[in-house]
Amino acid sequence: MGVTSKSNGIKKIIIVGGGTAGWMTAATFSKVLTNYDCQIVVIESDQIGTVSVGEATIPQIALFNKILGIDENEFIVKTQATFKLGIEFVNWKQKGHRYMHPFGRYGVDMDAIQFHHYWLKMYQQGKAPDIEKYSLEALAAKQGRFNRPQKMGNSPLSNIAYAFHFDATLYAKYLRNFATNNGVTRKEGKVVDVVLRHNDGFIESLRLEDGELIEGDLFIDCSGFKGLLIEGALKTGFNDWSDWLPCDRAVAMPCTSTEKIKPYTISTAQDAGWTWRIPLQHRIGNGYVYPSQFVSDDEAVALLTSQMETAPLSDPNFLRWTTGTRNKSWNKNCVAIGLSAGFIEPLESTGLHLIQLGIAKLLSLFPSKGFEQVEIDTYNQQLNLEMERIRDFVIMHYKVTNRDDTAFWRFCKNMSIPDYLKQKIELYQNNGRIFRQDNELFNEMSWLAVMHGQGLQPKGYHPLVDTLTEYEIDRRLKHIQSVIDKSVSIMPSQVDFINQHCKSPTYTF
Ligand SMILES: Cc1cc2nc3c(=O)[nH]c(=O)nc-3n(C[C@H](O)[C@H](O)[C@H](O)COP(=O)(O)OP(=O)(O)OC[C@H]3O[C@@H](n4cnc5c(N)ncnc54)[C@H](O)[C@@H]3O)c2cc1C
């Protein structure tokens, strides 16, 4: 790495943890700080291991790949990845019901009014089909089709939104190779002590089990749920959100695949909590996210096993957490990224995105050894706001439902919710209004997908929609639907696409 930093510049960054967070951070720093005179060290412990989950992503991951300059096909082959066009939610609104939260958009806005208002007017009268019919990604997902966006002018095929499912362990290895090839030093070892500076409590060094002392200027805590530095050493404090999101356990068990892979995640609501199904090229990832208040570990394994298509490929991997966030993810010269910064259950696959966001914000507020408090405060405010918005979006899946058939669902139905979410729901219930605030992660389309999918029905719609005749609205909706139908019909199947462009050696369909 080059030699351009000033004398009070950060000279040594120590990343504790070699899970997805640690290696995503190291890979990005190794790329972006190429010309900055700074050593990057990752300490990881094979003895402790990683959570080995985190296999479904959202489209923002494409930006991460782009920054690293990753070749997408190579990355897919190396991580046994598949494409993801959205999440199908089964039994969430009520038993037997399913809906898709697709990536991308619904229809096209007309005369500066959001598309869904025109659709609402017709849908409320039984004159238009479900909103899913106006989403290219939802339709393609259901038909098992996939293509990358094509340069085709105004065609919806030029804007296909997608993400990936991948093997989390292979992904961390892939990024580890990337980072070490780019000059990052990997150190195998267990951190047993954190030495603080006497005068200001900043972290001075870390002691490894073999006695070695590792000094640094900036410490990134990627040590997982325990938050070895941010909590263990700096006692930063935690903001507990489990009153709103009571699921605090998961058990994961992959199994072999017996069918052509689907380009979407499936989330199935259970009597308490929910199960995931994530199809990869070499296997299916399965997991059950459950509240320990209602379900024991043994019951969880029994339920997950009973719903798996084939025999498990490994023993159950149990994970335990408290939902919430650190009071500050950046404290003194320590920044927590990944599970050490906090956790919202994986219902909307937001874990890796929050890592990405933490890295991006840290780079935009990259400190000198002076560590300006106003910059640290700004980082914490921005991360907290993003976490709260994601939290509220996830809470909505539990709160807005017709289900009251078990003690768990009755609990969710009756729980109080944050004011921000209350207002979002009320706004939609009145006249179908949806706004994206503070550049929050989930846009209007996502809120619409889940509010409608979970069963919320607005009383009205935007009054300016009535400036078009019903005949004209009907004509336009039918046209949009037919363009989407035709576009989807010429997309290849995901299986053909993978076979042609990015097949892992073990994939057999
Ligand atoms: C059940 C579940 C499902 C999830 N599903 C998704 C999903 O579908 N999509 C998504 O985006 N996110 C998901 N996530 C979140 C995602 O898994 C995590 O954000 C991601 O894996 C990052 O984890 P991590 O690197 O912070 O922690 P870990 O994987 O726990 O890594 C911690 C690292 O710290 C090291 N370490 C710990 N202590 C020490 C020590 N004393 N000395 C040295 N090293 C140490 C460990 O060895 C390890 O390398 C899920 C999380 C859970 C719990």
XYZ file of C-alpha atoms in Angstrom, residues 49-328:
280
model
C -15.803 -20.146 14.370
C -18.443 -17.994 12.705
C -22.256 -18.044 12.753
C -22.152 -19.640 9.267
C -25.545 -18.241 8.280
C -26.508 -15.121 6.322
C -27.177 -16.533 2.904
C -29.884 -14.296 1.429
C -29.161 -10.757 0.284
C -30.871 -7.674 -1.142
C -29.967 -5.839 -4.379
C -27.635 -3.364 -2.631
C -25.036 -6.156 -2.539
C -24.414 -5.456 -6.256
C -22.917 -2.101 -5.276
C -20.585 -3.848 -2.849
C -19.417 -6.241 -5.590
C -18.953 -3.298 -7.925
C -16.757 -1.373 -5.478
C -14.551 -4.429 -5.090
C -14.531 -4.967 -8.857
C -15.704 -8.547 -8.377
C -16.546 -10.572 -11.469
C -20.131 -11.630 -10.780
C -20.016 -14.975 -12.581
C -16.806 -15.978 -10.821
C -18.266 -14.977 -7.447
C -21.417 -17.060 -8.132
C -19.403 -20.146 -9.095
C -17.151 -19.839 -6.026
C -19.984 -19.369 -3.515
C -22.541 -21.815 -5.041
C -24.820 -18.795 -5.440
C -28.222 -18.496 -7.082
C -30.287 -15.458 -7.998
C -32.933 -13.941 -5.776
C -35.837 -11.856 -7.109
C -37.678 -11.472 -3.812
C -39.153 -13.306 -0.846
C -42.355 -15.323 -0.844
C -44.246 -15.066 2.452
C -46.413 -18.089 3.181
C -49.075 -18.250 5.944
C -48.255 -14.740 7.205
C -51.533 -12.961 6.493
C -53.475 -16.118 7.287
C -52.908 -19.847 6.910
C -52.968 -20.930 3.267
C -52.189 -17.420 1.947
C -48.988 -16.514 0.086
C -47.628 -13.287 -1.331
C -44.378 -12.083 -2.835
C -42.233 -9.174 -1.655
C -40.388 -8.728 -4.936
C -37.410 -6.488 -5.658
C -37.972 -3.787 -8.260
C -41.138 -1.861 -8.912
C -44.833 -2.228 -9.681
C -46.118 -0.799 -12.968
C -45.181 2.764 -13.892
C -46.158 6.023 -12.221
C -48.566 8.125 -14.288
C -49.004 11.902 -14.277
C -46.776 12.166 -11.167
C -49.106 9.893 -9.167
C -47.749 6.603 -7.842
C -48.894 3.618 -9.900
C -50.471 1.822 -6.989
C -53.171 4.505 -6.558
C -54.569 3.746 -10.036
C -54.376 0.066 -9.276
C -56.070 0.573 -5.869
C -59.053 2.297 -7.441
C -59.659 -0.623 -9.791
C -58.696 -3.350 -7.306
C -61.095 -2.009 -4.690
C -63.912 -2.487 -7.217
C -62.760 -5.974 -8.206
C -61.702 -4.700 -11.652
C -57.943 -5.354 -11.407
C -55.935 -8.425 -10.371
C -53.513 -8.551 -7.445
C -50.610 -6.067 -7.445
C -48.164 -8.948 -8.083
C -49.327 -9.086 -11.705
C -47.660 -5.705 -12.251
C -44.214 -6.773 -10.983
C -41.796 -8.305 -13.463
C -39.686 -9.746 -10.637
C -42.667 -11.381 -8.878
C -43.910 -12.962 -12.076
C -40.460 -14.140 -13.172
C -39.806 -15.573 -9.706
C -43.004 -17.619 -9.762
C -42.111 -18.961 -13.221
C -38.533 -19.789 -12.190
C -37.073 -17.344 -14.700
C -34.057 -15.053 -14.488
C -32.035 -12.733 -16.660
C -29.687 -9.847 -15.988
C -30.961 -6.437 -17.138
C -30.709 -6.002 -20.919
C -30.151 -2.752 -22.789
C -33.680 -2.529 -24.215
C -34.802 1.112 -23.930
C -38.074 1.446 -22.006
C -38.623 -2.290 -21.656
C -38.978 -3.576 -18.068
C -36.213 -6.021 -19.061
C -33.709 -3.173 -18.799
C -34.386 -2.767 -15.066
C -34.456 -6.202 -13.461
C -33.660 -5.916 -9.747
C -31.929 -8.924 -8.210
C -29.743 -10.147 -5.387
C -28.160 -13.504 -4.478
C -28.433 -16.498 -2.225
C -24.981 -17.872 -1.405
C -23.086 -20.140 0.955
C -21.988 -17.847 3.817
C -18.873 -19.865 4.652
C -17.716 -19.886 1.030
C -18.456 -16.174 0.762
C -16.255 -15.327 3.767
C -13.474 -17.488 2.247
C -13.875 -15.774 -1.111
C -13.529 -12.337 0.490
C -10.628 -13.550 2.626
C -8.713 -14.512 -0.528
C -9.602 -11.175 -2.069
C -8.400 -9.216 0.977
C -5.189 -11.166 1.617
C -4.290 -10.950 -2.088
C -4.722 -7.189 -1.689
C -2.261 -6.924 1.195
C -4.373 -7.602 4.319
C -2.559 -9.605 7.031
C -4.490 -12.539 8.511
C -3.637 -13.597 12.031
C -5.000 -16.802 13.513
C -5.444 -16.413 17.257
C -7.845 -15.846 20.101
C -8.075 -12.395 21.688
C -8.076 -12.893 25.464
C -7.579 -9.351 26.722
C -8.198 -5.787 25.587
C -5.758 -3.196 26.937
C -7.192 0.331 27.381
C -5.221 3.576 27.479
C -5.115 5.029 31.007
C -5.846 8.659 30.143
C -8.904 8.322 27.863
C -10.034 4.680 27.819
C -9.274 4.242 24.108
C -8.186 0.757 23.013
C -4.403 0.522 22.948
C -3.782 -3.130 22.128
C -5.152 -6.668 22.140
C -3.531 -9.632 23.829
C -3.734 -13.014 22.093
C -3.860 -16.364 23.862
C -0.170 -17.002 23.052
C 0.774 -13.747 24.808
C 1.389 -11.645 21.692
C 0.318 -7.999 22.035
C -1.210 -6.392 18.942
C -1.316 -2.585 18.865
C -3.458 -0.465 16.558
C -4.978 2.978 15.967
C -8.474 1.998 14.825
C -10.145 -1.207 16.020
C -13.069 -2.757 14.143
C -15.102 -5.121 16.283
C -16.430 -7.890 14.028
C -16.413 -10.470 16.816
C -20.085 -11.430 16.471
C -22.933 -11.242 18.984
C -20.689 -10.924 22.038
C -19.104 -7.632 20.890
C -15.742 -8.430 22.435
C -14.397 -4.867 22.151
C -17.451 -2.630 21.928
C -19.234 -4.266 24.876
C -16.729 -6.579 26.561
C -14.059 -3.883 26.894
C -15.814 -0.544 26.360
C -19.185 -1.365 28.053
C -21.075 0.671 25.491
C -24.569 -0.547 26.433
C -27.384 -2.099 24.417
C -30.804 -0.923 23.314
C -33.099 -3.965 23.636
C -35.964 -4.263 21.092
C -37.193 -7.712 22.017
C -40.586 -6.408 23.202
C -41.356 -5.769 19.536
C -39.461 -8.640 17.962
C -39.703 -11.598 20.335
C -37.916 -14.186 18.136
C -34.530 -14.681 19.810
C -33.360 -18.096 18.555
C -32.724 -19.888 15.318
C -31.730 -23.347 14.300
C -30.216 -23.902 10.861
C -29.802 -27.189 8.966
C -29.082 -27.470 5.235
C -30.379 -30.357 3.120
C -29.786 -31.605 -0.428
C -31.774 -30.160 -3.267
C -34.156 -32.371 -5.251
C -35.648 -29.875 -7.651
C -34.756 -27.075 -10.005
C -33.752 -24.079 -7.905
C -36.268 -21.287 -7.390
C -35.049 -17.688 -7.799
C -36.547 -16.533 -4.492
C -36.415 -17.120 -0.747
C -39.429 -18.670 0.992
C -40.413 -17.550 4.476
C -43.187 -19.631 6.050
C -44.932 -18.408 9.195
C -45.289 -21.120 11.835
C -47.448 -21.295 14.975
C -44.646 -19.213 16.537
C -41.905 -17.642 14.428
C -41.074 -18.682 10.872
C -38.886 -20.947 8.743
C -36.658 -19.998 5.824
C -35.824 -21.900 2.671
C -32.874 -20.604 0.665
C -32.024 -22.552 -2.503
C -28.324 -22.662 -3.472
C -26.691 -24.582 -6.297
C -25.329 -27.369 -4.086
C -27.961 -27.503 -1.323
C -30.960 -25.849 0.295
C -30.437 -23.688 3.379
C -33.183 -24.232 5.969
C -33.710 -22.520 9.276
C -36.330 -21.848 11.917
C -36.398 -18.481 13.678
C -38.393 -18.835 16.898
C -39.176 -17.164 20.236
C -37.739 -19.095 23.194
C -40.709 -17.843 25.229
C -43.008 -20.047 23.143
C -40.835 -22.794 21.600
C -38.129 -25.019 23.123
C -34.933 -25.926 21.228
C -36.070 -29.549 20.891
C -39.453 -28.502 19.502
C -37.669 -26.197 17.045
C -35.455 -28.967 15.665
C -38.456 -31.313 15.412
C -40.480 -28.745 13.480
C -37.645 -27.821 11.128
C -36.768 -31.439 10.401
C -40.416 -32.339 9.780
C -40.707 -29.631 7.117
C -37.417 -30.322 5.301
C -37.638 -31.962 1.882
C -34.647 -34.278 2.346
C -32.440 -35.480 5.202
C -30.276 -32.822 6.908
C -26.683 -32.485 5.712
C -25.378 -31.447 9.134
C -26.214 -31.287 12.831
C -28.449 -28.438 13.986
C -26.633 -25.088 14.268
C -28.268 -23.150 17.142
C -28.036 -19.361 17.285
C -29.156 -17.114 20.128
C -29.458 -13.344 20.289
C -31.140 -10.361 21.861
C -32.759 -8.160 19.239
C -31.544 -4.587 19.347
C -28.583 -2.344 18.796
C -25.567 -1.019 20.682
C -26.173 2.426 22.159
C -23.294 3.503 19.934
